[in-house]
Backbone as JSON Lines, residues from 0, in Angstrom:
{"i":0,"aa":"M","n":[0.85,-1.17,0.0],"ca":[0.0,0.0,0.0],"c":[0.89,1.24,0.0]}
{"i":1,"aa":"L","n":[0.52,2.17,-0.85],"ca":[1.28,3.41,-0.92],"c":[1.02,4.27,0.31]}
{"i":2,"aa":"R","n":[1.92,5.14,0.56],"ca":[1.82,5.97,1.76],"c":[0.65,6.95,1.69]}
{"i":3,"aa":"D","n":[0.28,7.44,0.49],"ca":[-0.78,8.42,0.35],"c":[-2.18,7.81,0.28]}
{"i":4,"aa":"E","n":[-2.27,6.48,0.12],"ca":[-3.58,5.85,0.04],"c":[-4.24,5.79,1.41]}
{"i":5,"aa":"P","n":[-5.54,6.05,1.45],"ca":[-6.25,5.91,2.73],"c":[-6.4,4.43,3.07]}
{"i":6,"aa":"R","n":[-6.48,4.13,4.32],"ca":[-6.63,2.73,4.73],"c":[-8.05,2.27,4.41]}
{"i":7,"aa":"P","n":[-8.23,0.99,4.14],"ca":[-9.57,0.5,3.82],"c":[-10.54,0.74,4.98]}
{"i":8,"aa":"G","n":[-11.73,1.19,4.66],"ca":[-12.73,1.46,5.68],"c":[-12.63,2.84,6.29]}
{"i":9,"aa":"A","n":[-11.64,3.64,5.86],"ca":[-11.5,4.98,6.42],"c":[-12.56,5.89,5.82]}
{"i":10,"aa":"A","n":[-12.91,6.92,6.54],"ca":[-13.91,7.88,6.08],"c":[-13.37,8.65,4.88]}
{"i":11,"aa":"H","n":[-14.19,8.79,3.87],"ca":[-13.82,9.55,2.68],"c":[-13.84,11.03,3.05]}
{"i":12,"aa":"P","n":[-12.82,11.8,2.71],"ca":[-12.75,13.19,3.17],"c":[-13.83,14.1,2.6]}
{"i":13,"aa":"T","n":[-14.36,13.77,1.44],"ca":[-15.39,14.64,0.84],"c":[-16.72,13.9,0.72]}
{"i":14,"aa":"W","n":[-17.05,13.09,1.7],"ca":[-18.28,12.31,1.65],"c":[-19.5,13.2,1.68]}
{"i":15,"aa":"W","n":[-19.41,14.38,2.21],"ca":[-20.55,15.25,2.46],"c":[-20.96,16.1,1.26]}
{"i":16,"aa":"K","n":[-20.19,16.12,0.18],"ca":[-20.47,17.03,-0.92],"c":[-21.76,16.71,-1.67]}
{"i":17,"aa":"A","n":[-22.0,15.45,-2.01],"ca":[-23.22,15.09,-2.75],"c":[-24.48,15.32,-1.92]}
{"i":18,"aa":"P","n":[-24.54,14.84,-0.65],"ca":[-25.74,15.14,0.13],"c":[-25.94,16.64,0.37]}
{"i":19,"aa":"F","n":[-24.86,17.37,0.55],"ca":[-24.97,18.8,0.79],"c":[-25.51,19.53,-0.43]}
{"i":20,"aa":"A","n":[-24.99,19.21,-1.6],"ca":[-25.46,19.87,-2.83],"c":[-26.93,19.55,-3.09]}
{"i":21,"aa":"A","n":[-27.32,18.3,-2.89],"ca":[-28.71,17.91,-3.11],"c":[-29.63,18.56,-2.08]}
{"i":22,"aa":"T","n":[-29.2,18.65,-0.84],"ca":[-30.03,19.23,0.21],"c":[-30.18,20.74,0.03]}
{"i":23,"aa":"V","n":[-29.09,21.41,-0.29],"ca":[-29.15,22.86,-0.47],"c":[-30.04,23.22,-1.65]}
{"i":24,"aa":"T","n":[-30.02,22.4,-2.69],"ca":[-30.85,22.66,-3.86],"c":[-32.29,22.23,-3.63]}
{"i":25,"aa":"G","n":[-32.49,21.06,-3.02],"ca":[-33.82,20.48,-2.91],"c":[-34.64,20.94,-1.73]}
{"i":26,"aa":"L","n":[-34.03,21.3,-0.63],"ca":[-34.79,21.65,0.56],"c":[-35.68,22.88,0.38]}
{"i":27,"aa":"P","n":[-35.22,23.96,-0.27],"ca":[-36.15,25.08,-0.49],"c":[-37.36,24.66,-1.34]}
{"i":28,"aa":"F","n":[-37.14,23.8,-2.33],"ca":[-38.25,23.33,-3.14],"c":[-39.2,22.47,-2.33]}
{"i":29,"aa":"L","n":[-38.67,21.62,-1.44],"ca":[-39.53,20.79,-0.6],"c":[-40.39,21.65,0.32]}
{"i":30,"aa":"V","n":[-39.79,22.65,0.92],"ca":[-40.55,23.53,1.82],"c":[-41.62,24.28,1.04]}
{"i":31,"aa":"W","n":[-41.26,24.81,-0.13],"ca":[-42.21,25.54,-0.96],"c":[-43.35,24.64,-1.41]}
{"i":32,"aa":"E","n":[-43.02,23.43,-1.87],"ca":[-44.06,22.52,-2.35],"c":[-44.96,22.05,-1.21]}
{"i":33,"aa":"Y","n":[-44.37,21.76,-0.07],"ca":[-45.19,21.32,1.05],"c":[-46.15,22.43,1.49]}
{"i":34,"aa":"H","n":[-45.65,23.65,1.55],"ca":[-46.51,24.78,1.91],"c":[-47.57,25.02,0.84]}
{"i":35,"aa":"W","n":[-47.19,24.91,-0.41],"ca":[-48.1,25.14,-1.52],"c":[-49.2,24.09,-1.55]}
{"i":36,"aa":"F","n":[-48.84,22.8,-1.41],"ca":[-49.84,21.75,-1.46],"c":[-50.68,21.67,-0.18]}
{"i":37,"aa":"S","n":[-50.09,21.99,0.95],"ca":[-50.85,21.89,2.2],"c":[-51.75,23.1,2.42]}
{"i":38,"aa":"S","n":[-51.59,24.16,1.63],"ca":[-52.48,25.31,1.79],"c":[-53.88,25.0,1.31]}
{"i":39,"aa":"G","n":[-54.03,23.97,0.5],"ca":[-55.36,23.52,0.07],"c":[-55.9,22.52,1.08]}
{"i":40,"aa":"D","n":[-56.28,21.37,0.6],"ca":[-56.84,20.33,1.47],"c":[-55.77,19.42,2.04]}
{"i":41,"aa":"G","n":[-54.54,19.62,1.74],"ca":[-53.47,18.75,2.19],"c":[-52.57,18.45,1.01]}
{"i":42,"aa":"V","n":[-51.55,17.66,1.24],"ca":[-50.59,17.39,0.17],"c":[-51.16,16.45,-0.87]}
{"i":43,"aa":"G","n":[-52.18,15.68,-0.55],"ca":[-52.88,14.85,-1.52],"c":[-52.0,13.84,-2.21]}
{"i":44,"aa":"S","n":[-52.09,13.77,-3.52],"ca":[-51.37,12.75,-4.28],"c":[-49.87,13.01,-4.34]}
{"i":45,"aa":"F","n":[-49.45,14.24,-4.13],"ca":[-48.03,14.55,-4.14],"c":[-47.37,14.3,-2.78]}
{"i":46,"aa":"G","n":[-48.14,13.94,-1.78],"ca":[-47.57,13.71,-0.45],"c":[-46.54,12.6,-0.44]}
{"i":47,"aa":"G","n":[-46.83,11.54,-1.18],"ca":[-45.89,10.42,-1.22],"c":[-44.55,10.8,-1.77]}
{"i":48,"aa":"I","n":[-44.54,11.58,-2.84],"ca":[-43.25,11.95,-3.44],"c":[-42.51,12.95,-2.56]}
{"i":49,"aa":"L","n":[-43.23,13.8,-1.85],"ca":[-42.55,14.73,-0.93],"c":[-41.9,13.97,0.22]}
{"i":50,"aa":"Y","n":[-42.59,12.95,0.72],"ca":[-42.02,12.15,1.81],"c":[-40.87,11.28,1.31]}
{"i":51,"aa":"W","n":[-40.97,10.77,0.09],"ca":[-39.87,10.01,-0.49],"c":[-38.65,10.9,-0.66]}
{"i":52,"aa":"A","n":[-38.85,12.13,-1.1],"ca":[-37.72,13.04,-1.28],"c":[-37.04,13.33,0.05]}
{"i":53,"aa":"C","n":[-37.82,13.57,1.1],"ca":[-37.23,13.8,2.43],"c":[-36.47,12.57,2.9]}
{"i":54,"aa":"G","n":[-37.05,11.4,2.7],"ca":[-36.41,10.17,3.13],"c":[-35.12,9.88,2.37]}
{"i":55,"aa":"L","n":[-35.12,10.11,1.06],"ca":[-33.9,9.86,0.28],"c":[-32.8,10.86,0.61]}
{"i":56,"aa":"L","n":[-33.17,12.11,0.84],"ca":[-32.14,13.09,1.24],"c":[-31.57,12.76,2.6]}
{"i":57,"aa":"A","n":[-32.42,12.31,3.52],"ca":[-31.92,11.91,4.84],"c":[-31.04,10.66,4.73]}
{"i":58,"aa":"L","n":[-31.43,9.72,3.88],"ca":[-30.64,8.5,3.71],"c":[-29.27,8.82,3.11]}
{"i":59,"aa":"A","n":[-29.21,9.79,2.21],"ca":[-27.92,10.19,1.63],"c":[-26.97,10.7,2.7]}
{"i":60,"aa":"W","n":[-27.51,11.33,3.74],"ca":[-26.66,11.82,4.83],"c":[-26.2,10.71,5.77]}
{"i":61,"aa":"V","n":[-27.04,9.7,5.98],"ca":[-26.7,8.7,7.0],"c":[-25.99,7.47,6.45]}
{"i":62,"aa":"L","n":[-25.82,7.38,5.13],"ca":[-25.05,6.27,4.59],"c":[-23.62,6.33,5.14]}
{"i":63,"aa":"P","n":[-22.94,5.18,5.23],"ca":[-21.57,5.19,5.76],"c":[-20.66,6.12,4.96]}
{"i":64,"aa":"H","n":[-19.68,6.67,5.62],"ca":[-18.81,7.68,5.03],"c":[-17.6,7.08,4.35]}
{"i":65,"aa":"R","n":[-17.69,5.83,3.92],"ca":[-16.56,5.18,3.25],"c":[-16.58,5.49,1.76]}
{"i":66,"aa":"R","n":[-15.41,5.37,1.15],"ca":[-15.26,5.61,-0.28],"c":[-16.05,4.59,-1.09]}
{"i":67,"aa":"S","n":[-16.21,3.38,-0.6],"ca":[-16.9,2.33,-1.34],"c":[-18.4,2.6,-1.46]}
{"i":68,"aa":"V","n":[-18.96,3.47,-0.65],"ca":[-20.39,3.77,-0.68],"c":[-20.65,5.09,-1.4]}
{"i":69,"aa":"R","n":[-19.63,5.65,-2.02],"ca":[-19.76,6.94,-2.67],"c":[-20.81,6.92,-3.78]}
{"i":70,"aa":"T","n":[-20.82,5.86,-4.6],"ca":[-21.8,5.79,-5.7],"c":[-23.22,5.72,-5.17]}
{"i":71,"aa":"A","n":[-23.44,4.92,-4.15],"ca":[-24.78,4.82,-3.57],"c":[-25.21,6.15,-2.96]}
{"i":72,"aa":"R","n":[-24.28,6.86,-2.34],"ca":[-24.6,8.15,-1.74],"c":[-24.96,9.18,-2.81]}
{"i":73,"aa":"V","n":[-24.23,9.2,-3.92],"ca":[-24.51,10.15,-5.0],"c":[-25.84,9.81,-5.66]}
{"i":74,"aa":"L","n":[-26.1,8.52,-5.91],"ca":[-27.37,8.13,-6.52],"c":[-28.56,8.42,-5.61]}
{"i":75,"aa":"T","n":[-28.4,8.19,-4.31],"ca":[-29.47,8.47,-3.37],"c":[-29.74,9.97,-3.28]}
{"i":76,"aa":"A","n":[-28.68,10.76,-3.24],"ca":[-28.86,12.22,-3.2],"c":[-29.49,12.72,-4.48]}
{"i":77,"aa":"G","n":[-29.09,12.17,-5.61],"ca":[-29.68,12.58,-6.89],"c":[-31.14,12.19,-7.0]}
{"i":78,"aa":"A","n":[-31.49,10.99,-6.51],"ca":[-32.89,10.57,-6.54],"c":[-33.73,11.44,-5.61]}
{"i":79,"aa":"G","n":[-33.2,11.78,-4.45],"ca":[-33.91,12.67,-3.54],"c":[-34.12,14.05,-4.14]}
{"i":80,"aa":"L","n":[-33.11,14.55,-4.83],"ca":[-33.24,15.85,-5.5],"c":[-34.25,15.77,-6.63]}
{"i":81,"aa":"G","n":[-34.23,14.68,-7.38],"ca":[-35.21,14.51,-8.45],"c":[-36.63,14.44,-7.93]}
{"i":82,"aa":"C","n":[-36.83,13.73,-6.83],"ca":[-38.16,13.66,-6.22],"c":[-38.58,15.02,-5.66]}
{"i":83,"aa":"A","n":[-37.63,15.79,-5.17],"ca":[-37.96,17.11,-4.64],"c":[-38.35,18.08,-5.75]}
{"i":84,"aa":"L","n":[-37.72,17.96,-6.91],"ca":[-38.0,18.88,-8.0],"c":[-39.18,18.46,-8.86]}
{"i":85,"aa":"L","n":[-39.59,17.2,-8.79],"ca":[-40.61,16.68,-9.69],"c":[-41.95,17.41,-9.61]}
{"i":86,"aa":"P","n":[-42.55,17.63,-8.43],"ca":[-43.85,18.31,-8.41],"c":[-43.79,19.74,-8.95]}
{"i":87,"aa":"G","n":[-42.74,20.46,-8.64],"ca":[-42.61,21.82,-9.14],"c":[-42.42,21.86,-10.65]}
{"i":88,"aa":"V","n":[-41.61,20.95,-11.16],"ca":[-41.39,20.88,-12.6],"c":[-42.68,20.49,-13.32]}
{"i":89,"aa":"M","n":[-43.43,19.54,-12.75],"ca":[-44.71,19.15,-13.34],"c":[-45.68,20.32,-13.36]}
{"i":90,"aa":"A","n":[-45.73,21.1,-12.3],"ca":[-46.62,22.25,-12.26],"c":[-46.23,23.29,-13.31]}
{"i":91,"aa":"V","n":[-44.95,23.54,-13.46],"ca":[-44.5,24.51,-14.46],"c":[-44.81,24.0,-15.87]}
{"i":92,"aa":"L","n":[-44.61,22.71,-16.12],"ca":[-44.92,22.15,-17.44],"c":[-46.41,22.21,-17.74]}
{"i":93,"aa":"L","n":[-47.24,21.92,-16.75],"ca":[-48.69,21.97,-16.96],"c":[-49.17,23.39,-17.21]}
{"i":94,"aa":"V","n":[-48.63,24.34,-16.48],"ca":[-48.99,25.75,-16.72],"c":[-48.52,26.18,-18.1]}
{"i":95,"aa":"G","n":[-47.31,25.78,-18.47],"ca":[-46.82,26.11,-19.8],"c":[-47.66,25.51,-20.91]}
{"i":96,"aa":"A","n":[-48.1,24.27,-20.71],"ca":[-48.97,23.63,-21.7],"c":[-50.34,24.32,-21.78]}
{"i":97,"aa":"A","n":[-50.85,24.74,-20.64],"ca":[-52.15,25.44,-20.64],"c":[-52.04,26.81,-21.31]}
{"i":98,"aa":"V","n":[-50.94,27.5,-21.08],"ca":[-50.75,28.82,-21.71],"c":[-50.53,28.65,-23.21]}
{"i":99,"aa":"A","n":[-49.79,27.62,-23.6],"ca":[-49.52,27.41,-25.03],"c":[-50.78,27.0,-25.79]}
{"i":100,"aa":"S","n":[-51.69,26.3,-25.15],"ca":[-52.88,25.83,-25.84],"c":[-53.97,26.89,-25.92]}
{"i":101,"aa":"S","n":[-53.86,27.94,-25.15],"ca":[-54.93,28.95,-25.18],"c":[-54.67,30.09,-26.1]}
């Protein structure tokens, strides 16, 4: 083993970057969507995806900090971000389609 290589099982020094980027981007959207959907009768059909997004972002933070779990952490953070952005993107697309058709 080379002197500069980390020992197996050691914490990856930049393990926090993917969850941090996904959380900083997705959390404002989650808060906005939850407030927007709950101002009516509740979160309704989008409630599941909002809870999935929160769960995936939390899971990205609690995965082990080893280098071998880096891919799973990035994929989990990306899926959480995608779930967080999905309702807002769908709303923008539907409004755009309604404006374009009128």
